[in-house]
CSV table of C-alpha atoms in Angstrom, one decimal:
chain,number,residue,atom,x,y,z
E,13,MET,CA,37.6,11.9,-8.7
E,14,ILE,CA,35.0,8.9,-8.3
E,15,PHE,CA,36.2,8.1,-12.2
E,16,ARG,CA,39.8,7.8,-11.1
E,17,VAL,CA,39.1,5.8,-8.1
E,18,LEU,CA,37.1,3.4,-10.3
E,19,TRP,CA,39.8,3.1,-12.9
E,20,THR,CA,42.6,2.7,-10.3
E,21,GLU,CA,40.3,-0.3,-8.9
E,22,CYS,CA,39.9,-1.7,-12.3
E,23,LEU,CA,44.2,-1.6,-13.0
E,24,LYS,CA,44.3,-3.7,-10.0
E,25,LEU,CA,42.7,-6.6,-11.2
E,26,LYS,CA,45.3,-7.1,-14.2
E,27,ARG,CA,46.8,-10.4,-13.9
E,28,THR,CA,44.8,-11.2,-10.9
E,29,LEU,CA,42.7,-14.4,-9.8
E,30,ALA,CA,39.7,-12.0,-9.6
E,31,LEU,CA,39.5,-11.4,-13.5
E,32,TRP,CA,40.5,-15.0,-14.7
E,33,MET,CA,37.3,-16.2,-12.4
E,34,VAL,CA,34.6,-14.3,-14.3
E,35,LEU,CA,36.0,-16.1,-17.4
E,36,ALA,CA,36.4,-19.6,-15.7
E,37,SER,CA,33.1,-19.6,-13.6
E,38,PRO,CA,30.5,-19.0,-16.2
E,39,MET,CA,32.4,-21.9,-18.5
E,40,VAL,CA,32.3,-24.3,-15.4
E,41,VAL,CA,28.4,-24.6,-16.0
E,42,VAL,CA,28.6,-24.6,-19.6
E,43,VAL,CA,31.2,-27.2,-20.3
E,44,LEU,CA,29.0,-29.4,-17.8
E,45,TYR,CA,25.5,-29.2,-19.6
E,46,PHE,CA,27.7,-29.5,-22.9
E,47,LEU,CA,29.2,-32.9,-21.5
E,48,ILE,CA,25.5,-33.9,-20.3
E,49,GLY,CA,24.3,-33.3,-23.8
E,50,TYR,CA,27.2,-35.1,-25.7
E,51,PHE,CA,27.0,-37.7,-23.4
E,52,GLY,CA,23.6,-38.0,-22.6
E,53,THR,CA,21.9,-37.5,-26.0
E,54,ASP,CA,19.1,-40.2,-25.7
E,55,SER,CA,17.8,-39.1,-22.1
E,56,LEU,CA,17.8,-35.9,-23.1
E,57,ALA,CA,16.5,-36.8,-26.6
E,58,GLY,CA,13.2,-38.7,-25.0
E,59,GLY,CA,12.8,-37.2,-21.9
E,60,THR,CA,11.6,-33.7,-23.3
E,61,THR,CA,10.2,-32.0,-26.4
E,62,ASP,CA,11.9,-28.9,-26.2
E,63,VAL,CA,15.7,-30.0,-25.4
E,64,TRP,CA,16.4,-25.8,-25.9
E,65,GLN,CA,14.0,-25.0,-23.1
E,66,GLU,CA,15.5,-27.7,-20.9
E,67,LEU,CA,19.6,-26.5,-21.5
E,68,VAL,CA,18.7,-23.2,-20.5
E,69,LYS,CA,16.3,-23.6,-17.8
E,70,ASN,CA,18.9,-26.3,-16.1
E,71,THR,CA,21.6,-23.9,-17.0
E,72,VAL,CA,20.5,-20.8,-15.6
E,73,LEU,CA,19.3,-23.1,-12.0
E,74,LEU,CA,22.4,-24.3,-11.6
E,75,TRP,CA,24.4,-20.5,-12.2
E,76,THR,CA,21.4,-19.1,-9.8
E,77,LEU,CA,20.9,-21.4,-6.9
E,78,LEU,CA,24.7,-22.5,-6.4
E,79,MET,CA,27.5,-21.0,-8.8
E,80,MET,CA,26.4,-17.5,-8.9
E,81,PRO,CA,26.4,-17.3,-5.3
E,82,LEU,CA,29.7,-18.8,-4.1
E,83,PHE,CA,31.1,-16.6,-7.3
E,84,VAL,CA,29.9,-13.4,-5.4
E,85,THR,CA,31.6,-14.4,-2.3
E,86,LEU,CA,35.0,-15.4,-3.6
E,87,GLU,CA,35.0,-12.3,-6.6
E,88,THR,CA,34.2,-9.8,-3.1
E,89,SER,CA,36.8,-11.5,-0.8
E,90,LEU,CA,39.3,-11.5,-3.4
E,91,LEU,CA,38.6,-7.9,-4.1
E,92,ALA,CA,38.4,-6.6,-0.2
E,93,GLY,CA,41.9,-9.0,0.2
E,94,LEU,CA,43.7,-6.7,-2.4
E,95,GLU,CA,44.2,-4.1,0.4
E,96,HIS,CA,43.9,-6.1,3.8
E,97,SER,CA,46.6,-8.6,2.4
E,98,GLU,CA,49.1,-6.0,1.6
E,99,LYS,CA,48.1,-3.5,4.2
E,100,ASN,CA,47.2,-1.2,2.3
E,101,TRP,CA,44.4,1.1,3.9
E,102,LYS,CA,46.0,3.4,4.9
E,103,SER,CA,48.2,4.4,2.5
E,104,LEU,CA,44.7,4.6,0.0
E,105,LEU,CA,42.8,6.3,2.7
E,106,ALA,CA,45.2,9.2,3.0
E,107,LEU,CA,44.2,9.9,-0.8
E,108,PRO,CA,42.6,12.9,-1.6
E,109,ALA,CA,39.6,10.9,-2.4
E,110,PRO,CA,36.7,10.7,-0.5
E,111,ARG,CA,36.3,7.5,1.3
E,112,TRP,CA,33.1,6.4,-0.2
E,113,THR,CA,34.5,6.7,-3.6
E,114,VAL,CA,36.8,3.5,-2.8
E,115,TYR,CA,33.8,2.0,-1.7
E,116,MET,CA,31.2,2.3,-4.7
E,117,SER,CA,34.2,1.9,-6.9
E,118,LYS,CA,34.7,-1.5,-5.2
E,119,LEU,CA,31.0,-2.2,-5.3
E,120,VAL,CA,30.6,-1.0,-9.1
E,121,VAL,CA,33.7,-3.5,-10.5
E,122,MET,CA,32.1,-6.2,-8.5
E,123,ILE,CA,28.5,-5.8,-10.2
E,124,ALA,CA,30.4,-5.4,-13.4
E,125,MET,CA,32.1,-8.2,-12.8
E,126,LEU,CA,29.3,-10.3,-12.3
E,127,TRP,CA,27.1,-9.3,-15.4
E,128,ALA,CA,30.3,-10.0,-17.3
E,129,ALA,CA,30.3,-13.3,-16.0
E,130,HIS,CA,26.5,-13.3,-16.9
E,131,ALA,CA,27.2,-11.9,-20.6
E,132,LEU,CA,29.7,-15.3,-20.9
E,133,LEU,CA,27.3,-17.5,-19.6
E,134,ILE,CA,24.7,-16.1,-22.6
E,135,LEU,CA,27.2,-16.7,-25.0
E,136,GLY,CA,28.8,-19.8,-23.8
E,137,THR,CA,25.1,-21.2,-23.6
E,138,LEU,CA,24.6,-20.1,-27.2
E,139,ALA,CA,27.6,-21.8,-28.4
E,140,ASN,CA,26.3,-25.0,-26.5
E,141,GLY,CA,23.5,-24.9,-28.8
E,142,ALA,CA,25.0,-24.4,-31.6
E,143,VAL,CA,27.7,-26.7,-31.3
E,144,LEU,CA,25.3,-29.8,-29.7
E,145,SER,CA,23.1,-29.1,-33.1
E,146,ALA,CA,25.8,-29.9,-35.1
E,147,LEU,CA,27.4,-32.7,-33.3
E,148,ARG,CA,23.8,-34.6,-32.0
E,149,PRO,CA,21.5,-33.7,-34.2
E,150,ALA,CA,18.9,-36.2,-32.2
E,151,LEU,CA,18.6,-33.3,-29.9
E,152,LYS,CA,16.7,-31.1,-32.6
E,153,LEU,CA,18.2,-28.1,-31.3
E,154,ASP,CA,16.9,-26.3,-34.6
E,155,ALA,CA,15.1,-23.2,-32.7
E,156,MET,CA,17.2,-21.9,-30.5
E,157,PRO,CA,15.2,-18.4,-29.0
E,158,TRP,CA,17.4,-16.4,-27.3
E,159,SER,CA,14.9,-14.8,-25.7
E,160,PRO,CA,13.9,-17.1,-22.6
E,161,LEU,CA,18.1,-16.9,-21.8
E,162,LEU,CA,18.0,-13.4,-22.1
E,163,VAL,CA,15.0,-12.5,-20.2
E,164,SER,CA,15.9,-15.0,-17.4
E,165,ILE,CA,19.4,-13.6,-16.9
E,166,ALA,CA,18.7,-10.3,-16.9
E,167,LYS,CA,16.2,-10.8,-13.9
E,168,ILE,CA,19.2,-12.6,-11.8
E,169,SER,CA,21.7,-9.9,-12.7
E,170,ALA,CA,18.9,-7.4,-11.0
E,171,SER,CA,17.4,-9.2,-8.1
E,172,ALA,CA,21.4,-10.4,-7.3
E,173,MET,CA,22.1,-6.7,-6.3
E,174,LEU,CA,21.0,-7.0,-2.8
E,175,GLY,CA,23.1,-10.2,-1.9
E,176,VAL,CA,26.2,-8.5,-3.5
E,177,THR,CA,25.9,-5.5,-1.4
E,178,ILE,CA,25.4,-7.5,1.2
E,179,GLN,CA,28.3,-10.1,0.6
E,180,HIS,CA,30.5,-6.6,-0.6
E,181,TRP,CA,30.3,-4.9,3.0
E,182,VAL,CA,31.1,-8.2,5.0
E,183,SER,CA,34.2,-8.4,3.0
E,184,LEU,CA,35.5,-4.7,3.6
E,185,ARG,CA,34.0,-5.0,7.5
E,186,TRP,CA,36.8,-7.8,8.2
E,187,GLN,CA,40.0,-8.1,7.0
E,188,SER,CA,39.9,-11.9,7.6
E,189,PHE,CA,39.3,-13.6,4.0
E,190,THR,CA,38.5,-16.6,6.1
E,191,ALA,CA,35.5,-15.0,7.7
E,192,ALA,CA,34.5,-13.2,4.6
E,193,MET,CA,34.5,-16.7,2.4
E,194,GLY,CA,33.0,-18.8,6.0
E,195,PHE,CA,29.9,-16.1,5.6
E,196,GLY,CA,29.2,-16.3,1.7
E,197,MET,CA,29.5,-20.3,1.9
E,198,PHE,CA,27.1,-20.1,5.0
E,199,VAL,CA,24.6,-18.1,3.4
E,200,THR,CA,24.8,-20.1,-0.2
E,201,VAL,CA,23.9,-23.1,1.9
E,202,ILE,CA,20.9,-21.4,3.4
E,203,GLY,CA,19.8,-19.7,0.3
E,204,PHE,CA,20.1,-23.6,-1.2
E,205,MET,CA,17.4,-25.0,1.5
E,206,ALA,CA,15.3,-21.7,1.6
E,207,ALA,CA,14.9,-21.6,-2.5
E,208,ASN,CA,11.8,-24.4,-2.1
E,209,SER,CA,10.4,-22.4,0.7
E,210,ASN,CA,7.6,-20.5,-1.2
E,211,GLU,CA,7.3,-18.1,2.4
E,212,TRP,CA,11.0,-17.4,3.4
E,213,GLY,CA,12.6,-18.2,0.0
E,214,PRO,CA,11.3,-14.9,-1.5
E,215,ARG,CA,12.7,-12.9,1.7
E,216,PHE,CA,16.1,-14.1,1.9
E,217,PRO,CA,18.7,-12.3,-0.7
E,218,TRP,CA,20.9,-15.6,-1.9
E,219,SER,CA,17.5,-17.4,-2.9
E,220,MET,CA,15.9,-14.2,-4.1
E,221,SER,CA,17.1,-14.9,-8.0
E,222,LEU,CA,15.6,-17.9,-8.0
E,223,HIS,CA,12.3,-17.0,-7.1
E,224,THR,CA,12.2,-13.8,-9.3
E,225,LEU,CA,12.4,-16.3,-12.5
E,226,ARG,CA,9.9,-18.5,-11.0
E,227,ALA,CA,7.2,-15.9,-9.6
E,228,GLY,CA,6.4,-14.7,-13.6
E,229,ALA,CA,4.8,-11.4,-13.1
E,230,ALA,CA,5.0,-11.2,-9.5
E,231,GLY,CA,8.7,-11.5,-9.7
E,232,TRP,CA,9.3,-7.2,-10.6
E,233,ASP,CA,8.1,-6.9,-7.2
E,234,LEU,CA,10.9,-8.8,-5.7
E,235,LEU,CA,13.2,-7.1,-8.6
E,236,MET,CA,12.1,-3.8,-6.8
E,237,VAL,CA,12.7,-4.9,-3.4
E,238,SER,CA,16.5,-5.9,-4.2
E,239,ALA,CA,17.3,-3.0,-5.9
E,240,GLY,CA,15.8,-1.0,-3.0
E,241,GLY,CA,17.4,-3.4,-0.2
E,242,ALA,CA,20.6,-2.7,-2.8
E,243,VAL,CA,20.5,1.0,-2.6
E,244,LEU,CA,20.1,0.8,1.2
E,245,VAL,CA,22.6,-1.4,2.1
E,246,ALA,CA,25.1,0.6,-0.1
E,247,ALA,CA,24.5,3.7,1.6
E,248,LEU,CA,24.8,1.9,4.9
E,249,GLY,CA,27.8,0.5,4.0
E,250,CYS,CA,29.4,4.0,2.5
E,251,TRP,CA,28.6,5.3,5.8
E,252,GLY,CA,30.3,3.5,8.3
E,253,PHE,CA,33.1,2.6,5.7
E,254,SER,CA,34.0,6.6,5.8
E,255,ARG,CA,33.3,6.8,9.4
E,256,ARG,CA,35.3,3.6,10.4
E,257,GLU,CA,39.1,3.3,11.6
E,258,ILE,CA,41.2,1.3,9.4
E,259,GLY,CA,44.3,-0.2,10.1
């Protein structure tokens, strides 16, 4: 039953803004740093001995700190809005599928879209390096190891789960698109401010990913916290969704 509900959720995404944003969001970051590399060749080449490392670091930093929280906010709100805007909840929940399957299917789709965006970010960054290497030899982008990029994105993908599950719960709990977007923007701003706090940054779900990257080996502890918190929030969300009256 869960697979049928999941397939239905995937079909709903056809020709929707939510699906297009999976492509558009990472490409904004990729194009921005391509332009920086293309037009700022002299400053980049003279400012660091490893331009590729700097390109990877800045791309991942911008995505983690700003674009990813906004992406999650928009996508969870759009996924919930498929039912909220058309008042589809009564007909959807009248089907024989257990309510928890609806809640979890939307969460799985959201996680899949986030990871798909991360895959595109990896491919786009690698393409950036290849194109800039050909167009701007002064950058000396001859050695472009994949491992720093892949490891960083893998850590982000795992450590973002707590924030994703919380935002997913908020989007389904309140039918107002404005409420879900407002909450997401608010916590994004708080996460931006908490990013430089060694005391509160690792504890706040929307800045946890950045601190996971900075923590080195200790970052695995933050990954475990995020994973455990995500499982707990998802379980409580399923329980509350199954018991709540939805109009």
